[in-house]
Short mmCIF file of C-alpha atoms in Angstrom, two decimals:
data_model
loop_
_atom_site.label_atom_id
_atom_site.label_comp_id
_atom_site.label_asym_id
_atom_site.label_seq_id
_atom_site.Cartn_x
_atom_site.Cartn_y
_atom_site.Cartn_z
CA UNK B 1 89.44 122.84 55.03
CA UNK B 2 92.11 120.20 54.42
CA UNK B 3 93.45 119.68 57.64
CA UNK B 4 89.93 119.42 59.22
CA UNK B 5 89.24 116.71 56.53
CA UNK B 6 92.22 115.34 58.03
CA UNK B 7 91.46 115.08 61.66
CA UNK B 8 87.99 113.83 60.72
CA UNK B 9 89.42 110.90 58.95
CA UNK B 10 92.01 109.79 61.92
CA UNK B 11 88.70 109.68 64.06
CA UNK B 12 86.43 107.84 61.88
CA UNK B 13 89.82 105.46 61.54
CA UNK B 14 90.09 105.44 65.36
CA UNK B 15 86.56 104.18 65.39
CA UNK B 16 87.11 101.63 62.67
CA UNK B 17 89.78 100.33 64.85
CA UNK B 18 88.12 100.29 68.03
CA UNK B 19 85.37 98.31 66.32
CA UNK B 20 87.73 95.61 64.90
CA UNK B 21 89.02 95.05 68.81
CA UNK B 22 86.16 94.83 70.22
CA UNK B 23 87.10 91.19 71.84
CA UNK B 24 89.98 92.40 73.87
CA UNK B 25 88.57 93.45 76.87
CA UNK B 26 90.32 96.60 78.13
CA UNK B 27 91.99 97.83 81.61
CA UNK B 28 90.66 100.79 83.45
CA UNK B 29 92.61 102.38 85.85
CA UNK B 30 90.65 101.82 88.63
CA UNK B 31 90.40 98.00 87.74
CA UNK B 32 94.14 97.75 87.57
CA UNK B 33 95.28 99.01 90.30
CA UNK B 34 92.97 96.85 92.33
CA UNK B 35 94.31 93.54 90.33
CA UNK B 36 97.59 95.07 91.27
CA UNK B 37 96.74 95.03 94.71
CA UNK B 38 95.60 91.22 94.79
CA UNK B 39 98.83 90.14 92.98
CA UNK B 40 101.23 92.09 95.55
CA UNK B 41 103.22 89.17 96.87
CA UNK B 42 104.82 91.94 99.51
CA UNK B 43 101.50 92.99 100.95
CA UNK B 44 100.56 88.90 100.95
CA UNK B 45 103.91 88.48 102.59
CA UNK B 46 103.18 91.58 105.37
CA UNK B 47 99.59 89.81 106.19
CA UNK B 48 100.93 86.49 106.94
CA UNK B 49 103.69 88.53 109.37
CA UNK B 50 100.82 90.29 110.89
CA UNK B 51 99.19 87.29 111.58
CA UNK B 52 102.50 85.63 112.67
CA UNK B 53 102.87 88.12 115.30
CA UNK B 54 99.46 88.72 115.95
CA UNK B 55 99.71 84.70 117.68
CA UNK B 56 103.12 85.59 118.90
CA UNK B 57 101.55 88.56 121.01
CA UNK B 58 100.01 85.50 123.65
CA UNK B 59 103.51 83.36 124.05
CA UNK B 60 104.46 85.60 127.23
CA UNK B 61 101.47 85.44 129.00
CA UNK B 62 102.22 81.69 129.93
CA UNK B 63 104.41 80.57 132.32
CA UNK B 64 107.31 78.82 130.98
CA UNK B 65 107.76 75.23 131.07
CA UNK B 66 108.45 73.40 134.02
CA UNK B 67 112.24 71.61 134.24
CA UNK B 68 112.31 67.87 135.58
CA UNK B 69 115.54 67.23 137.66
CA UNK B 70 115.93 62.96 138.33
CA UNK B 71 118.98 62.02 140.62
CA UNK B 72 120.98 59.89 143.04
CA UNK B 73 122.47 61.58 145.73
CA UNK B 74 125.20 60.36 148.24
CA UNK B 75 126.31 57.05 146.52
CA UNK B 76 128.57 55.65 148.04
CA UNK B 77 131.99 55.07 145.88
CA UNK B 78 133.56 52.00 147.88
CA UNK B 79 130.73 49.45 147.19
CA UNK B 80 128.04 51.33 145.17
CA UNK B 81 125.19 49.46 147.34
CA UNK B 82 121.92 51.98 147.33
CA UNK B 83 121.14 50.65 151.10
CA UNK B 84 124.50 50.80 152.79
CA UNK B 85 124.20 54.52 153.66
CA UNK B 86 121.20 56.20 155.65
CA UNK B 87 121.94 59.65 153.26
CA UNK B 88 121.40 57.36 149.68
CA UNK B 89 118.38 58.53 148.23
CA UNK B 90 117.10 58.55 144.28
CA UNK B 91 116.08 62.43 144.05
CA UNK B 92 113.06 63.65 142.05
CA UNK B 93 113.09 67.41 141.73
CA UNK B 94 110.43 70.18 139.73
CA UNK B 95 111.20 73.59 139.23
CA UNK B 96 108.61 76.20 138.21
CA UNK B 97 110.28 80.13 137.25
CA UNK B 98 107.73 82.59 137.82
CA UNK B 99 108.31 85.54 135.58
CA UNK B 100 107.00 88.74 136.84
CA UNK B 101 103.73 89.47 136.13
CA UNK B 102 103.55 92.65 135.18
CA UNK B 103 106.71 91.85 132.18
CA UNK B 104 104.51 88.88 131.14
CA UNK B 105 101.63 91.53 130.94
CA UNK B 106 104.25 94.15 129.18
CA UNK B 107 105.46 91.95 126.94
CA UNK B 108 101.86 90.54 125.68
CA UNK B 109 101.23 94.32 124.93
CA UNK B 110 104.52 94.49 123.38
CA UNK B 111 103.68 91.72 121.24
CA UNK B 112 99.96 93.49 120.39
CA UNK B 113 101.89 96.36 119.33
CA UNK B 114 104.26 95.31 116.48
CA UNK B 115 101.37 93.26 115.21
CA UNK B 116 99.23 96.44 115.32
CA UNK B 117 102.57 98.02 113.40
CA UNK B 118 102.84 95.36 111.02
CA UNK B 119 99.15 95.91 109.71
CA UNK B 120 99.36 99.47 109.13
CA UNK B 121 102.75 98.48 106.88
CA UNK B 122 100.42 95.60 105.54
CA UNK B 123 97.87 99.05 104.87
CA UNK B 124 100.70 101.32 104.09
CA UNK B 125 101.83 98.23 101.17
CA UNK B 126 98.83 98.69 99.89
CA UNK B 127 98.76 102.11 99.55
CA UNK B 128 101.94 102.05 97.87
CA UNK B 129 100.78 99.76 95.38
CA UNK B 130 97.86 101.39 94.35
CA UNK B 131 100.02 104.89 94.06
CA UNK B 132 102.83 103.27 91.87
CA UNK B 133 100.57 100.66 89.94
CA UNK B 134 98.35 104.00 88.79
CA UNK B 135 101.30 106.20 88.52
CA UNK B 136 102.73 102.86 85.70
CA UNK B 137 99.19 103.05 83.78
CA UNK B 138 98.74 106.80 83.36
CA UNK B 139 102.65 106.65 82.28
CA UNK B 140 101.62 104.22 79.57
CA UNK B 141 98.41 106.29 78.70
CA UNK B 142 100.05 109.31 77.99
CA UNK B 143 102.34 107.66 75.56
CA UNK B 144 99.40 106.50 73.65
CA UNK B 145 98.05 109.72 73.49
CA UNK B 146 101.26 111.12 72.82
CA UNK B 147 101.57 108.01 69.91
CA UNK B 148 98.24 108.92 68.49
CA UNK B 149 99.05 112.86 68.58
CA UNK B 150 102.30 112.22 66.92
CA UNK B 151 100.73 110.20 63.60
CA UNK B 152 97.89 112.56 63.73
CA UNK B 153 100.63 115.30 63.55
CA UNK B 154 102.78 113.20 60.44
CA UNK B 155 99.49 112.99 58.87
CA UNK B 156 98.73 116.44 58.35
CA UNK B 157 102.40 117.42 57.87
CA UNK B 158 102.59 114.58 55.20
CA UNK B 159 99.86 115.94 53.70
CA UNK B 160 100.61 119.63 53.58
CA UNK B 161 103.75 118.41 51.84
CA UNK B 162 101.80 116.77 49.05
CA UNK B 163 99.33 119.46 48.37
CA UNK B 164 102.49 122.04 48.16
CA UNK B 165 105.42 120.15 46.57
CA UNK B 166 104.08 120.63 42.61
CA UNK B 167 103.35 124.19 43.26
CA UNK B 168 106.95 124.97 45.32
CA UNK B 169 108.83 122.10 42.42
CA UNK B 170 110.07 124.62 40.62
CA UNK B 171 109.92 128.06 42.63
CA UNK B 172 112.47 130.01 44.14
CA UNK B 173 114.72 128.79 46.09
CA UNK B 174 113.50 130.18 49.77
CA UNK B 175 110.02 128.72 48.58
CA UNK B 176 112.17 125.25 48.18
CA UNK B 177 114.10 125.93 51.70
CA UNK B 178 110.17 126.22 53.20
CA UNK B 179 109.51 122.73 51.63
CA UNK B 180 112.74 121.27 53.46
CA UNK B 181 112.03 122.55 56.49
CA UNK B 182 108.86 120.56 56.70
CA UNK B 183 110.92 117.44 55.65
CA UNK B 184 112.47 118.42 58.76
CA UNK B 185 109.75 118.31 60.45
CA UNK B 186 108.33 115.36 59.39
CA UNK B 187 111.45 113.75 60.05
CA UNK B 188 111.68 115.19 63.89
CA UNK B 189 108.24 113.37 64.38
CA UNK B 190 109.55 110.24 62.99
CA UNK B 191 112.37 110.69 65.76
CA UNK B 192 109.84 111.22 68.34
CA UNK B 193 107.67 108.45 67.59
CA UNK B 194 110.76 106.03 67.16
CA UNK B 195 111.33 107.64 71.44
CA UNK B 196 107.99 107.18 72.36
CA UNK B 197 107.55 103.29 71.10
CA UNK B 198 110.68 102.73 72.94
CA UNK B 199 109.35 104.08 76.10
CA UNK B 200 105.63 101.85 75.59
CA UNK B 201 107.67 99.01 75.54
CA UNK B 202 109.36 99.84 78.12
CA UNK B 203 106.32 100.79 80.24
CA UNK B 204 104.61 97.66 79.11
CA UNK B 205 107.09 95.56 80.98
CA UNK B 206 106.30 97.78 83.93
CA UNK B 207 102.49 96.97 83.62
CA UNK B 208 103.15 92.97 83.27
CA UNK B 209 104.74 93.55 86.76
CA UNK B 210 101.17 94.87 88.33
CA UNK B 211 99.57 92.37 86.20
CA UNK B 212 101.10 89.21 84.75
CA UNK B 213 98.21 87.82 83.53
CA UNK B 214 97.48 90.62 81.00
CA UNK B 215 98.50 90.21 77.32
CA UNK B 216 100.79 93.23 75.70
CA UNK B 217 97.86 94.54 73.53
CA UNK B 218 95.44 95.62 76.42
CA UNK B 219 98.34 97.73 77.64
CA UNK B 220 98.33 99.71 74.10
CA UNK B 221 94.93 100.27 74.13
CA UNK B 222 93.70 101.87 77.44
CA UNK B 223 90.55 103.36 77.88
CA UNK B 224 89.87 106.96 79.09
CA UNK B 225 87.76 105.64 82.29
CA UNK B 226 88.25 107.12 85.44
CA UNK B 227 89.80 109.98 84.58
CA UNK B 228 87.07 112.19 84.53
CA UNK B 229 87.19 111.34 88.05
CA UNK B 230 90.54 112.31 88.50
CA UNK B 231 89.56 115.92 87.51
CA UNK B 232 87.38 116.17 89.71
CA UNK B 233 89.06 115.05 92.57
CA UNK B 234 92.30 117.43 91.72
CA UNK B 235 90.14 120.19 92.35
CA UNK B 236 88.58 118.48 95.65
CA UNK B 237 91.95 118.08 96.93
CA UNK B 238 92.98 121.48 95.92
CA UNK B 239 90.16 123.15 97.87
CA UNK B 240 91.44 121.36 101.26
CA UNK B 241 92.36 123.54 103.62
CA UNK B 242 95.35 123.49 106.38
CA UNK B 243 93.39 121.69 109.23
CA UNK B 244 91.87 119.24 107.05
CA UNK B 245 95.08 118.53 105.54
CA UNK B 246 96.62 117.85 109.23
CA UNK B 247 93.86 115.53 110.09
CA UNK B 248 94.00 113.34 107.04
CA UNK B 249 97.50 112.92 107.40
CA UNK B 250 97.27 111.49 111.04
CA UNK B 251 95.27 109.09 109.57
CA UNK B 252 98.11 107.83 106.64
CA UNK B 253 99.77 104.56 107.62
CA UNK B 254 103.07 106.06 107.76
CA UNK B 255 102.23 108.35 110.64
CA UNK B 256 100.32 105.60 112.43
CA UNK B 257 103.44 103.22 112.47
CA UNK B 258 105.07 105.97 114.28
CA UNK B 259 102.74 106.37 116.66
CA UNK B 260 102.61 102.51 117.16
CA UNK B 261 106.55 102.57 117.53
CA UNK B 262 105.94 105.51 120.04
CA UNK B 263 103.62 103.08 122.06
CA UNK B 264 106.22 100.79 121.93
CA UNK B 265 108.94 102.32 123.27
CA UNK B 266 107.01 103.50 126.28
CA UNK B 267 106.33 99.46 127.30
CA UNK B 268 110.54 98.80 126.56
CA UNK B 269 110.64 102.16 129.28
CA UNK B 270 108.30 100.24 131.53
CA UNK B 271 109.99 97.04 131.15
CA UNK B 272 113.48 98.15 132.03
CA UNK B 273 111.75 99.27 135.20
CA UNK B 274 110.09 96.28 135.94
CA UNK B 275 113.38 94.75 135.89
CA UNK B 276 114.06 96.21 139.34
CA UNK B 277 111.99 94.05 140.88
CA UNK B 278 112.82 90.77 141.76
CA UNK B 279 111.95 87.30 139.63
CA UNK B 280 111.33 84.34 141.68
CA UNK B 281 110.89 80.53 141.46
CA UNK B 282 109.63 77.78 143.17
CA UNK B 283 111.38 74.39 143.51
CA UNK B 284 110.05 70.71 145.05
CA UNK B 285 111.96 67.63 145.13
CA UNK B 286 111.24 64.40 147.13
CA UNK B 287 114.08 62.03 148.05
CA UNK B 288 113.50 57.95 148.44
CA UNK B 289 115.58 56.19 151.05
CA UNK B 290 116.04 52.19 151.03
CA UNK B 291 115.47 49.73 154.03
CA UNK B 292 118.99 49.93 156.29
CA UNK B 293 120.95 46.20 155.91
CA UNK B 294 119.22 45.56 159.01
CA UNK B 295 115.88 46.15 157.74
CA UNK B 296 115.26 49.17 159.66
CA UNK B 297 113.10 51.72 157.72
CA UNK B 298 114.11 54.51 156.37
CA UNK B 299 111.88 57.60 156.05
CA UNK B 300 111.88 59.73 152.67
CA UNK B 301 112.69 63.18 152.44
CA UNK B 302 110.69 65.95 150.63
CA UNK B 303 111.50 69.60 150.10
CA UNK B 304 110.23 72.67 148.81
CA UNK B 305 112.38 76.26 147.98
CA UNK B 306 111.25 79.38 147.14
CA UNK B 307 114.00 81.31 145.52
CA UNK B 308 114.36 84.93 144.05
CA UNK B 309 117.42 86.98 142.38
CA UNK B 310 118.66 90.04 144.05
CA UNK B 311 119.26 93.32 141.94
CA UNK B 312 122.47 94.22 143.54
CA UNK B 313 124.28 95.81 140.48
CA UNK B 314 121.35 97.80 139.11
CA UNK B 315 124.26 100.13 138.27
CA UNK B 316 125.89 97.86 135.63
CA UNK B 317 122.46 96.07 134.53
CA UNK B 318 119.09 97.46 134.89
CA UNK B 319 120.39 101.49 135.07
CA UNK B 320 121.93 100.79 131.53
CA UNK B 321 119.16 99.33 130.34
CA UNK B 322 116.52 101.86 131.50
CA UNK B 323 118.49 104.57 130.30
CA UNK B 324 119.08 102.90 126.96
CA UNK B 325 114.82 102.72 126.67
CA UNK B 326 114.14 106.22 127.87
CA UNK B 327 116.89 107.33 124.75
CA UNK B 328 114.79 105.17 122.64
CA UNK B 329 111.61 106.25 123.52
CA UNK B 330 113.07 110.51 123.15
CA UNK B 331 114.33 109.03 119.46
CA UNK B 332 110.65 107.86 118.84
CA UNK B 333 109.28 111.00 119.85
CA UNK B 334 111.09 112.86 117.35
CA UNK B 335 110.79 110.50 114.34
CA UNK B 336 107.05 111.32 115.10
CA UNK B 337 107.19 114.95 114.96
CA UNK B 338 110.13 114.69 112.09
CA UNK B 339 107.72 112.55 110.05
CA UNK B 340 104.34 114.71 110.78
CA UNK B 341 106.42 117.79 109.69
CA UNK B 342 107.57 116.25 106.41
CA UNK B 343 104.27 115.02 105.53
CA UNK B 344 102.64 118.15 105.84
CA UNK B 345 105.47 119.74 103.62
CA UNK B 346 105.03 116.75 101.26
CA UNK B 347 101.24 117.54 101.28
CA UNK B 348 101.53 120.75 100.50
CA UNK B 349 104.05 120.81 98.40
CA UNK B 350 101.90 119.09 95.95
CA UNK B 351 98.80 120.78 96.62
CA UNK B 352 100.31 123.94 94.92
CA UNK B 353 101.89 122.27 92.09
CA UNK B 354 98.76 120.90 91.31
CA UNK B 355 96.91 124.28 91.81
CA UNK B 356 99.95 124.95 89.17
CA UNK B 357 99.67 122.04 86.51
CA UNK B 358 95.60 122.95 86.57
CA UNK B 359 96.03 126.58 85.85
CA UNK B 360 98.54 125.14 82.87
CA UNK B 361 96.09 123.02 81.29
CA UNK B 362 93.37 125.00 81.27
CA UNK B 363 95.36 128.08 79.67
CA UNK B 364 96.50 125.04 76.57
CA UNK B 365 93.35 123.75 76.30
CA UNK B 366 91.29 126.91 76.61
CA UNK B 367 93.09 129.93 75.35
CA UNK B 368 96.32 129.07 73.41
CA UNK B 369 94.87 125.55 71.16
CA UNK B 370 91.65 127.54 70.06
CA UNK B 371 94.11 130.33 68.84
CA UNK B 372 96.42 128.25 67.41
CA UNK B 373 93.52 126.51 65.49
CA UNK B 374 91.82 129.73 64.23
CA UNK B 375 95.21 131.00 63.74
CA UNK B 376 96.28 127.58 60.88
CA UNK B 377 92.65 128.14 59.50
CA UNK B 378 93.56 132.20 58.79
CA UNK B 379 97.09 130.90 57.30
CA UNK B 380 95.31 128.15 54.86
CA UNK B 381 93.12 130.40 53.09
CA UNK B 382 95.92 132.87 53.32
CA UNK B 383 98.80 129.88 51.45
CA UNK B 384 96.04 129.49 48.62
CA UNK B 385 96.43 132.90 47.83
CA UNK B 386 100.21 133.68 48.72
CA UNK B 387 102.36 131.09 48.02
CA UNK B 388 104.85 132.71 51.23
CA UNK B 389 102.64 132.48 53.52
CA UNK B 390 103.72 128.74 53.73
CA UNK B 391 106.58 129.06 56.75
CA UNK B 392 103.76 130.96 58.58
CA UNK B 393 101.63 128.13 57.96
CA UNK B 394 103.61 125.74 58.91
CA UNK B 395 105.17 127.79 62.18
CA UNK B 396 101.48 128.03 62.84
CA UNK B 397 101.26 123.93 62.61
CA UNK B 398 104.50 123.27 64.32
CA UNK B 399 103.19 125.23 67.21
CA UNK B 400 99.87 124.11 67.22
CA UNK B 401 101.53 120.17 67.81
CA UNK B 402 104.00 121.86 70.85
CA UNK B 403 100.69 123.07 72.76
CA UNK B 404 98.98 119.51 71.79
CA UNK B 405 102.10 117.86 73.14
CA UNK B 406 102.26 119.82 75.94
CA UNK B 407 98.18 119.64 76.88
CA UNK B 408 98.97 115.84 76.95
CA UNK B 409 102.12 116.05 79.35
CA UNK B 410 100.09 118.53 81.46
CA UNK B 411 96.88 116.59 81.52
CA UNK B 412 99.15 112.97 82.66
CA UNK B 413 101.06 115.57 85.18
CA UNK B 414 97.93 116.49 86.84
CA UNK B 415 96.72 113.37 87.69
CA UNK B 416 100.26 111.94 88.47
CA UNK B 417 99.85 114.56 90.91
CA UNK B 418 96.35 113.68 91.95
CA UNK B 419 97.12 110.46 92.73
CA UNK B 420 100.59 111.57 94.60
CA UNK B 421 98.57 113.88 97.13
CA UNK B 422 95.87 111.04 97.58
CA UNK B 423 98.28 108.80 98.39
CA UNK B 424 99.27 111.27 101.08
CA UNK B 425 95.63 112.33 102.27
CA UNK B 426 94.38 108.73 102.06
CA UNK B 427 91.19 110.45 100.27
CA UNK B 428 90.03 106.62 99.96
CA UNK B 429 88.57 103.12 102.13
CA UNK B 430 91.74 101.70 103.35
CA UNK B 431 89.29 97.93 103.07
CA UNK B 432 90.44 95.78 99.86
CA UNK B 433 89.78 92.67 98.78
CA UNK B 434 91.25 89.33 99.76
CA UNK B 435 94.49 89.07 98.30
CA UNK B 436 95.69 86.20 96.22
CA UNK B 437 98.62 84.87 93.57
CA UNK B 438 97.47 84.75 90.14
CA UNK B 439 99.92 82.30 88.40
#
């Protein structure tokens, strides 16, 4: 039939193509999200912070630096002479503060734990990346499909037009309103494409972002690899039930950070307590004396302090303060179980619309395009015979490019969706290469 010829001929074009363009390489989904990854200046940025505080962590375990103190002491004001006075002495003083041990210990765990926070946002980055960066190429993959579907679909409308116009030229006139109604049509595919090239630009712009080293062209012709993949894993995911779901999502970076802010707000509890306790410092100065006028000698003086503060207004200070950290660390508690609930929600959420969108593809692809198909090859031999039968034919047609339309936003849906709950049930090694700036 015709429209078989037809489709025939956009392949074997489609192949023609392909074999013109055979020197641009192409970009799989799998290799561009991972390019996307090693061009992510934020996830550069949030492993140089991790490192940062990583080095940071070992700052309080030192003591802090020692302060010098050089003086006179008891000049006296009528003749300024160092020797006239037994009390004149040049002072040399060092003071040591000795922070309490345990805060010094605190705060070096303190320290361990926001760098242990940063990398799971470094990890959590890179999650994100790889979620949107995929989510950006099967967006521009299902406008080529949609492109190609949409000529395919002028094509045979085009062509249906030219095979009926001389015999509907000078017919009645509903057999003329049939043949302007597939204008129409034609016409309402023109409108569509004119859409869907806007939105490829568009979504090439989006892929430059990921990828700025990538020419235009390689964004317009994207290969079907991986996606087989995909499939497969939508129905892995699908399959997992409620307790694997719960572990998998104590393992996603989000939750982790929580937990690592949880840690954290139990050593700000234990530091506010520490703070109870005094802090102390030691103190040694030595004092020279000069000869009397007489020549008599004078013996230097050394000395040596210990001293300490006194908590005496815990009420106004350290009560606040520990009260203030045990709030915190009740506000931590319940971002953690806040967060764990809405994950699991989020999870599941989109574990039954995906259970949905594969049910929906498999009825278009399965039951209602194989009927459509045998239903436009019943309605061709059927127009050679009976001129009317042409607005069944094309109703037929019409319908048969919803369900194709539709198969294509279902298919992109399902592994938007895929790659939405893997983001969530980190179904992949968290490891990725070393990062770096492609100019």
């Amino acid at each position: 039939m015709i429209f078989h010829f037809i489709r025939m001929s956009a392949v074997f074009g489609a192949l023609v193509s392909a074999s013109f363009a055979w020197c641009e390489p192409s970009v799989s989904l799998e290799d561009f999200a991972l390019n996307a990854v090693r061009n992510d200046l934020l996830m550069q940025a949030s492993a140089h912070q991790e490192r940062a505080q990583t080095e940071q962590a070992n700052y309080p375990l030192s003591l802090p630096d020692p302060s010098l103190r050089i003086g006179i002491a008891n000049l006296p004001v009528d003749s300024f002479e160092f020797d006239q006075e037994p009390m004149t002495q040049i002072t040399v003083g060092l003071k040591q503060a000795l922070p309490r041990l345990a805060t010094r210990q605190l705060k070096n765990q303190q320290g361990k734990q926001m760098a242990a926070e940063q990398g799971q946002k470094t990890q959590l980055r890179r999650a994100e990346v790889l979620r949107l960066s995929r989510l950006d190429w099967l967006s521009m993959f299902g406008l080529q499909r949609k492109i190609a579907l949409l000529n395919e679909q002028k094509t045979i409308l085009n062509t249906l037009y030219a095979s009926k116009i001389n015999t509907y030229e000078h017919s009645a006139t509903a057999r003329q309103s049939a043949l302007l109604r597939l204008q129409t049509e034609i016409l309402m595919l023109d409108e569509q494409l004119l859409m869907a090239l806007g939105e490829q630009q568009a979504t090439v712009q989006k892929l430059r972002y990921w990828s700025p080293s990538s020419e235009e062209e390689q964004f317009k012709k994207l290969p079907a690899t991986g996606l087989t993949h995909l499939t497969t894993l939508a129905g892995t995911l699908i399959k997992t039930d409620s307790l694997e779901l719960e572990a998998s999502l104590l393992q996603h970076p989000r939750f982790r950070m929580s937990d690592e802010k949880l840690s954290a707000a139990d050593l700000n509890t234990r530091l506010a307590k520490d703070a109870y306790k005094p802090q102390f410092s030691l103190e040694a100065s030595y004092g020279y004396r000069d000869d009397s006028p007489l020549g008599t000698n004078r013996s230097d003086f050394a000395s040596i302090a210990l001293s300490f503060d006194v908590p005496i207004r815990q009420s106004k200070r350290q009560d606040y303060a520990l009260r203030s950290a045990e709030s915190l660390r009740q506000a931590a508690s319940f971002e953690r179980s806040y967060l764990a609930r809405k994950l699991k929600s989020d999870a599941l959420a989109l574990q039954a619309k995906l259970t949905e969108l594969q049910q929906r593809t498999a009825l278009l692809r399965d039951d209602l395009l194989p009927l459509s198909a045998t239903q436009i090859a019943s309605l061709e031999i059927e127009s050679l015979q009976n001129a009317s039968a042409l607005t069944e034919l094309l109703d037929a047609q019409v319908r048969r490019n919803e369900y194709q339309l539709k198969l294509n936003d279902a298919e992109i849906a399902l592994w938007k969706t895929t790659i939405d709950l893997q983001f969530y049930l980190q179904s992949e090694p968290h490891d990725s290469p070393e990062t770096h700036h492609e100019n």
